[in-house]
PDB file of C-alpha atoms in Angstrom:
ATOM      1  CA  MET Q1259      -6.154  10.473  10.976  1.00 87.00           C
ATOM      2  CA  GLN Q1260      -5.875   6.867   9.417  1.00 96.00           C
ATOM      3  CA  ILE Q1261      -2.498   5.391   7.745  1.00 98.00           C
ATOM      4  CA  ILE Q1262      -2.745   3.666   4.458  1.00 98.00           C
ATOM      5  CA  PHE Q1263       0.432   1.492   3.921  1.00 98.00           C
ATOM      6  CA  PHE Q1264       1.151   1.089   0.019  1.00 97.00           C
ATOM      7  CA  ASP Q1265       3.318  -1.562  -1.289  1.00 95.00           C
ATOM      8  CA  VAL Q1266       5.695  -0.475  -4.436  1.00 93.00           C
ATOM      9  CA  VAL Q1267       6.102  -3.456  -6.951  1.00 91.00           C
ATOM     10  CA  GLY Q1268       2.939  -4.618  -8.151  1.00 91.00           C
ATOM     11  CA  VAL Q1269       0.677  -1.728  -6.698  1.00 94.00           C
ATOM     12  CA  LEU Q1270       2.371   1.554  -7.600  1.00 94.00           C
ATOM     13  CA  LEU Q1271       5.334   0.200  -9.829  1.00 91.00           C
ATOM     14  CA  SER Q1272       3.430  -1.662 -12.814  1.00 87.00           C
ATOM     15  CA  THR Q1273       4.142  -5.430 -13.737  1.00 82.00           C
ATOM     16  CA  GLY Q1274       2.784  -4.880 -17.224  1.00 80.00           C
ATOM     17  CA  LYS Q1275      -0.951  -5.349 -16.794  1.00 79.00           C
ATOM     18  CA  PHE Q1276      -2.320  -1.893 -17.113  1.00 78.00           C
ATOM     19  CA  LYS Q1277      -0.874   1.135 -18.755  1.00 75.00           C
ATOM     20  CA  THR Q1278       1.472   3.454 -17.052  1.00 81.00           C
ATOM     21  CA  LYS Q1279       2.938   6.726 -16.941  1.00 80.00           C
ATOM     22  CA  ASN Q1280       6.972   6.135 -16.212  1.00 87.00           C
ATOM     23  CA  GLY Q1281       6.015   2.654 -14.638  1.00 90.00           C
ATOM     24  CA  LEU Q1282       3.448   3.942 -12.756  1.00 93.00           C
ATOM     25  CA  VAL Q1283       0.057   2.137 -12.841  1.00 93.00           C
ATOM     26  CA  GLU Q1284      -2.500   4.394 -14.475  1.00 90.00           C
ATOM     27  CA  TYR Q1285      -4.645   6.389 -11.959  1.00 92.00           C
ATOM     28  CA  MET Q1286      -2.417   5.554  -9.174  1.00 95.00           C
ATOM     29  CA  ASP Q1287      -1.205   9.331  -8.977  1.00 95.00           C
ATOM     30  CA  THR Q1288      -4.653  10.623  -8.708  1.00 95.00           C
ATOM     31  CA  ILE Q1289      -5.476   7.973  -6.088  1.00 96.00           C
ATOM     32  CA  VAL Q1290      -2.759   8.960  -4.042  1.00 97.00           C
ATOM     33  CA  LYS Q1291      -3.135  12.613  -3.974  1.00 97.00           C
ATOM     34  CA  GLU Q1292      -6.763  12.435  -3.345  1.00 97.00           C
ATOM     35  CA  LEU Q1293      -6.102  10.122  -0.276  1.00 97.00           C
ATOM     36  CA  THR Q1294      -3.318  12.107   0.978  1.00 97.00           C
ATOM     37  CA  LYS Q1295      -6.155  14.708   1.762  1.00 96.00           C
ATOM     38  CA  ASN Q1296      -7.456  12.943   4.866  1.00 96.00           C
ATOM     39  CA  HIS Q1297      -5.106  10.269   5.417  1.00 98.00           C
ATOM     40  CA  ILE Q1298      -1.560   9.937   6.122  1.00 98.00           C
ATOM     41  CA  LEU Q1299       0.182   7.576   3.083  1.00 98.00           C
ATOM     42  CA  VAL Q1300       3.371   5.344   3.851  1.00 98.00           C
ATOM     43  CA  ILE Q1301       5.251   3.143   1.637  1.00 97.00           C
ATOM     44  CA  VAL Q1302       6.493  -0.157   2.907  1.00 95.00           C
ATOM     45  CA  SER Q1303       8.370  -2.489   0.671  1.00 93.00           C
ATOM     46  CA  SER Q1304      11.135  -4.871   0.629  1.00 89.00           C
ATOM     47  CA  LEU Q1305      12.868  -2.543  -2.280  1.00 90.00           C
ATOM     48  CA  SER Q1306      15.819  -0.275  -1.041  1.00 91.00           C
ATOM     49  CA  LYS Q1307      14.381   3.031   0.605  1.00 92.00           C
ATOM     50  CA  SER Q1308      16.871   4.807  -2.008  1.00 92.00           C
ATOM     51  CA  THR Q1309      15.166   2.759  -4.666  1.00 92.00           C
ATOM     52  CA  ILE Q1310      11.803   3.679  -4.090  1.00 94.00           C
ATOM     53  CA  GLU Q1311      12.525   7.443  -3.111  1.00 95.00           C
ATOM     54  CA  GLU Q1312      14.077   7.588  -6.568  1.00 94.00           C
ATOM     55  CA  GLN Q1313      11.016   6.066  -8.269  1.00 93.00           C
ATOM     56  CA  ILE Q1314       8.681   8.329  -6.402  1.00 94.00           C
ATOM     57  CA  ASN Q1315      10.420  11.422  -7.370  1.00 94.00           C
ATOM     58  CA  LEU Q1316      10.375  10.460 -10.820  1.00 93.00           C
ATOM     59  CA  TRP Q1317       6.778  10.071 -10.414  1.00 94.00           C
ATOM     60  CA  LYS Q1318       6.637  13.696  -8.511  1.00 94.00           C
ATOM     61  CA  LEU Q1319       4.833  11.852  -5.440  1.00 96.00           C
ATOM     62  CA  ASN Q1320       7.596  12.477  -3.336  1.00 92.00           C
ATOM     63  CA  THR Q1321       5.520  15.003  -1.264  1.00 95.00           C
ATOM     64  CA  VAL Q1322       2.062  12.496  -1.153  1.00 97.00           C
ATOM     65  CA  PHE Q1323       4.045   9.827   1.187  1.00 97.00           C
ATOM     66  CA  THR Q1324       4.948  10.914   4.852  1.00 96.00           C
ATOM     67  CA  HIS Q1325       7.310   7.877   5.299  1.00 94.00           C
ATOM     68  CA  VAL Q1326       9.183   5.425   2.707  1.00 95.00           C
ATOM     69  CA  ILE Q1327       9.628   2.007   4.778  1.00 93.00           C
ATOM     70  CA  GLY Q1328      12.652   0.340   2.403  1.00 89.00           C
ATOM     71  CA  GLY Q1329      13.655  -3.195   2.903  1.00 82.00           C
ATOM     72  CA  GLU Q1330      15.719  -3.128   6.520  1.00 77.00           C
ATOM     73  CA  PRO Q1331      17.987  -6.280   7.611  1.00 74.00           C
ATOM     74  CA  ASN Q1332      16.316  -7.625  11.033  1.00 76.00           C
ATOM     75  CA  LYS Q1333      13.177  -5.876  10.509  1.00 82.00           C
ATOM     76  CA  ASN Q1334       9.811  -7.301   8.694  1.00 87.00           C
ATOM     77  CA  LYS Q1335       6.878  -5.168   7.478  1.00 91.00           C
ATOM     78  CA  THR Q1336       4.688  -6.115  10.242  1.00 94.00           C
ATOM     79  CA  ASP Q1337       7.289  -4.095  12.844  1.00 94.00           C
ATOM     80  CA  GLN Q1338       7.617  -1.420  10.719  1.00 94.00           C
ATOM     81  CA  MET Q1339       4.072  -0.581  10.005  1.00 96.00           C
ATOM     82  CA  LEU Q1340       3.344  -0.640  13.789  1.00 97.00           C
ATOM     83  CA  GLU Q1341       6.125   1.447  14.525  1.00 95.00           C
ATOM     84  CA  VAL Q1342       4.651   4.159  12.182  1.00 97.00           C
ATOM     85  CA  CYS Q1343       1.356   3.318  13.837  1.00 98.00           C
ATOM     86  CA  TYR Q1344       2.914   4.212  17.284  1.00 97.00           C
ATOM     87  CA  GLU Q1345       4.664   7.035  16.203  1.00 96.00           C
ATOM     88  CA  TYR Q1346       1.164   8.641  15.107  1.00 96.00           C
ATOM     89  CA  ASN Q1347      -0.765   7.244  18.108  1.00 97.00           C
ATOM     90  CA  VAL Q1348      -2.920   5.378  15.634  1.00 97.00           C
ATOM     91  CA  ALA Q1349      -4.546   2.003  16.625  1.00 98.00           C
ATOM     92  CA  PRO Q1350      -3.489  -0.493  13.829  1.00 98.00           C
ATOM     93  CA  LYS Q1351      -6.921  -1.668  13.483  1.00 97.00           C
ATOM     94  CA  THR Q1352      -8.105   1.527  11.859  1.00 98.00           C
ATOM     95  CA  CYS Q1353      -5.282   1.200   9.144  1.00 98.00           C
ATOM     96  CA  LEU Q1354      -5.226  -0.178   5.710  1.00 98.00           C
ATOM     97  CA  MET Q1355      -2.550  -2.097   3.757  1.00 98.00           C
ATOM     98  CA  VAL Q1356      -2.717  -2.350   0.025  1.00 98.00           C
ATOM     99  CA  THR Q1357      -0.494  -5.055  -1.597  1.00 97.00           C
ATOM    100  CA  ASP Q1358      -0.154  -7.426  -4.287  1.00 96.00           C
ATOM    101  CA  THR Q1359       1.008 -10.700  -2.300  1.00 95.00           C
ATOM    102  CA  ALA Q1360      -0.400 -13.212   0.169  1.00 95.00           C
ATOM    103  CA  ARG Q1361       2.720 -12.886   2.405  1.00 95.00           C
ATOM    104  CA  ASP Q1362       1.861  -8.961   2.884  1.00 95.00           C
ATOM    105  CA  VAL Q1363      -1.631  -9.585   3.749  1.00 96.00           C
ATOM    106  CA  HIS Q1364      -0.233 -12.151   6.637  1.00 96.00           C
ATOM    107  CA  LEU Q1365       2.082  -9.759   7.544  1.00 95.00           C
ATOM    108  CA  ALA Q1366      -0.642  -6.826   7.590  1.00 96.00           C
ATOM    109  CA  LYS Q1367      -2.687  -9.415   9.674  1.00 96.00           C
ATOM    110  CA  GLU Q1368      -0.234  -9.971  12.482  1.00 96.00           C
ATOM    111  CA  ALA Q1369      -0.134  -6.425  13.295  1.00 96.00           C
ATOM    112  CA  ASN Q1370      -4.090  -6.149  13.138  1.00 97.00           C
ATOM    113  CA  ILE Q1371      -4.128  -3.922   9.899  1.00 97.00           C
ATOM    114  CA  SER Q1372      -6.798  -4.758   7.322  1.00 97.00           C
ATOM    115  CA  THR Q1373      -5.789  -5.285   3.734  1.00 97.00           C
ATOM    116  CA  LEU Q1374      -6.771  -5.004   0.112  1.00 97.00           C
ATOM    117  CA  ALA Q1375      -4.971  -6.972  -2.497  1.00 96.00           C
ATOM    118  CA  VAL Q1376      -4.771  -5.707  -6.059  1.00 96.00           C
ATOM    119  CA  SER Q1377      -5.103  -8.282  -8.822  1.00 93.00           C
ATOM    120  CA  TRP Q1378      -2.579  -6.743 -11.028  1.00 93.00           C
ATOM    121  CA  GLY Q1379       0.601  -7.352  -9.121  1.00 92.00           C
ATOM    122  CA  LEU Q1380       2.967 -10.167  -8.945  1.00 90.00           C
ATOM    123  CA  GLY Q1381       0.966 -12.329  -6.250  1.00 90.00           C
ATOM    124  CA  ASN Q1382      -0.929 -15.245  -7.403  1.00 91.00           C
ATOM    125  CA  ILE Q1383      -4.638 -14.636  -7.524  1.00 91.00           C
ATOM    126  CA  GLU Q1384      -5.862 -17.909  -6.174  1.00 93.00           C
ATOM    127  CA  MET Q1385      -3.643 -17.338  -2.948  1.00 93.00           C
ATOM    128  CA  LEU Q1386      -4.901 -13.762  -2.518  1.00 93.00           C
ATOM    129  CA  LYS Q1387      -8.381 -15.181  -2.641  1.00 91.00           C
ATOM    130  CA  LYS Q1388      -7.502 -17.756  -0.031  1.00 93.00           C
ATOM    131  CA  SER Q1389      -5.939 -14.981   2.250  1.00 93.00           C
ATOM    132  CA  ASN Q1390      -9.120 -13.249   2.559  1.00 90.00           C
ATOM    133  CA  ALA Q1391      -7.961  -9.858   1.628  1.00 91.00           C
ATOM    134  CA  THR Q1392     -10.617  -7.817  -0.045  1.00 93.00           C
ATOM    135  CA  LEU Q1393      -9.641  -7.950  -4.077  1.00 95.00           C
ATOM    136  CA  VAL Q1394      -9.386  -5.118  -6.354  1.00 96.00           C
ATOM    137  CA  GLN Q1395      -9.713  -6.229 -10.058  1.00 94.00           C
ATOM    138  CA  ASN Q1396      -8.683  -2.763 -11.344  1.00 92.00           C
ATOM    139  CA  PRO Q1397      -6.569   0.552 -10.672  1.00 93.00           C
ATOM    140  CA  GLN Q1398     -10.108   2.267 -11.534  1.00 93.00           C
ATOM    141  CA  GLU Q1399     -12.285   0.778  -8.784  1.00 96.00           C
ATOM    142  CA  LEU Q1400      -9.206   1.335  -6.180  1.00 97.00           C
ATOM    143  CA  LEU Q1401     -10.387   4.795  -4.893  1.00 97.00           C
ATOM    144  CA  ILE Q1402     -13.670   3.778  -4.317  1.00 97.00           C
ATOM    145  CA  ILE Q1403     -12.974   0.655  -2.693  1.00 97.00           C
ATOM    146  CA  ILE Q1404     -10.664   2.329  -0.319  1.00 97.00           C
ATOM    147  CA  LYS Q1405     -12.629   4.876   0.781  1.00 96.00           C
ATOM    148  CA  GLU Q1406     -15.497   2.393   1.380  1.00 96.00           C
ATOM    149  CA  LYS Q1407     -13.170  -0.135   3.188  1.00 96.00           C
ATOM    150  CA  ILE Q1408     -11.349   2.839   5.526  1.00 95.00           C
ATOM    151  CA  LYS Q1409     -14.873   3.946   6.848  1.00 94.00           C
ATOM    152  CA  THR Q1410     -15.564   0.515   8.444  1.00 95.00           C
ATOM    153  CA  LEU Q1411     -12.008   0.907  10.222  1.00 94.00           C
ATOM    154  CA  VAL Q1412     -12.512   3.564  12.802  1.00 81.00           C
TER     155      VAL Q1412
END
C-alpha cells in the first residue's frame, strides 16, 4: 500500500481561492475519502498537531488520515515522512506528497518522495513551476492526477 502525504494550509484548508465547507477546499473531502480506500493518508504540516486534529474533526475526516504529523521542534518534514515510510515498510519512492509550496517539494525530494503541487495554496506559482513538481490547477482534477501519478510510483 502506498502513502500519500497531504499538507494542510493551502491544500486542504482554503486560502480563499475556491469554495469551501467549513474552510475545507471544495471536493477535498470526496478526494481523501476515495483515496483512503487503497492508500495510507498522512497529514504532514508545520501547524501544531492539536490544531490539525481540531480542524479534521470539524471536517469529519478524523478517520481518513492514519497519522497527523504537526510541527515539532528539531524535526523537519523530510525526517517525519521517512519515519512514516519506515513504520509501514513502504519505499519512499512509491509515495506521494500533495503540497502548495516549493519548500515542501524540496523536502519531499530529499526523502525521494514524488510531489504534486496545487495552484490554490500559499505557494508562488512560478516557484512551484521551477520546482518541477506536477502542478494541479484546480481541486476537481486532483483525484485523477493523483491516481495517474501514483500508478507510476510502484
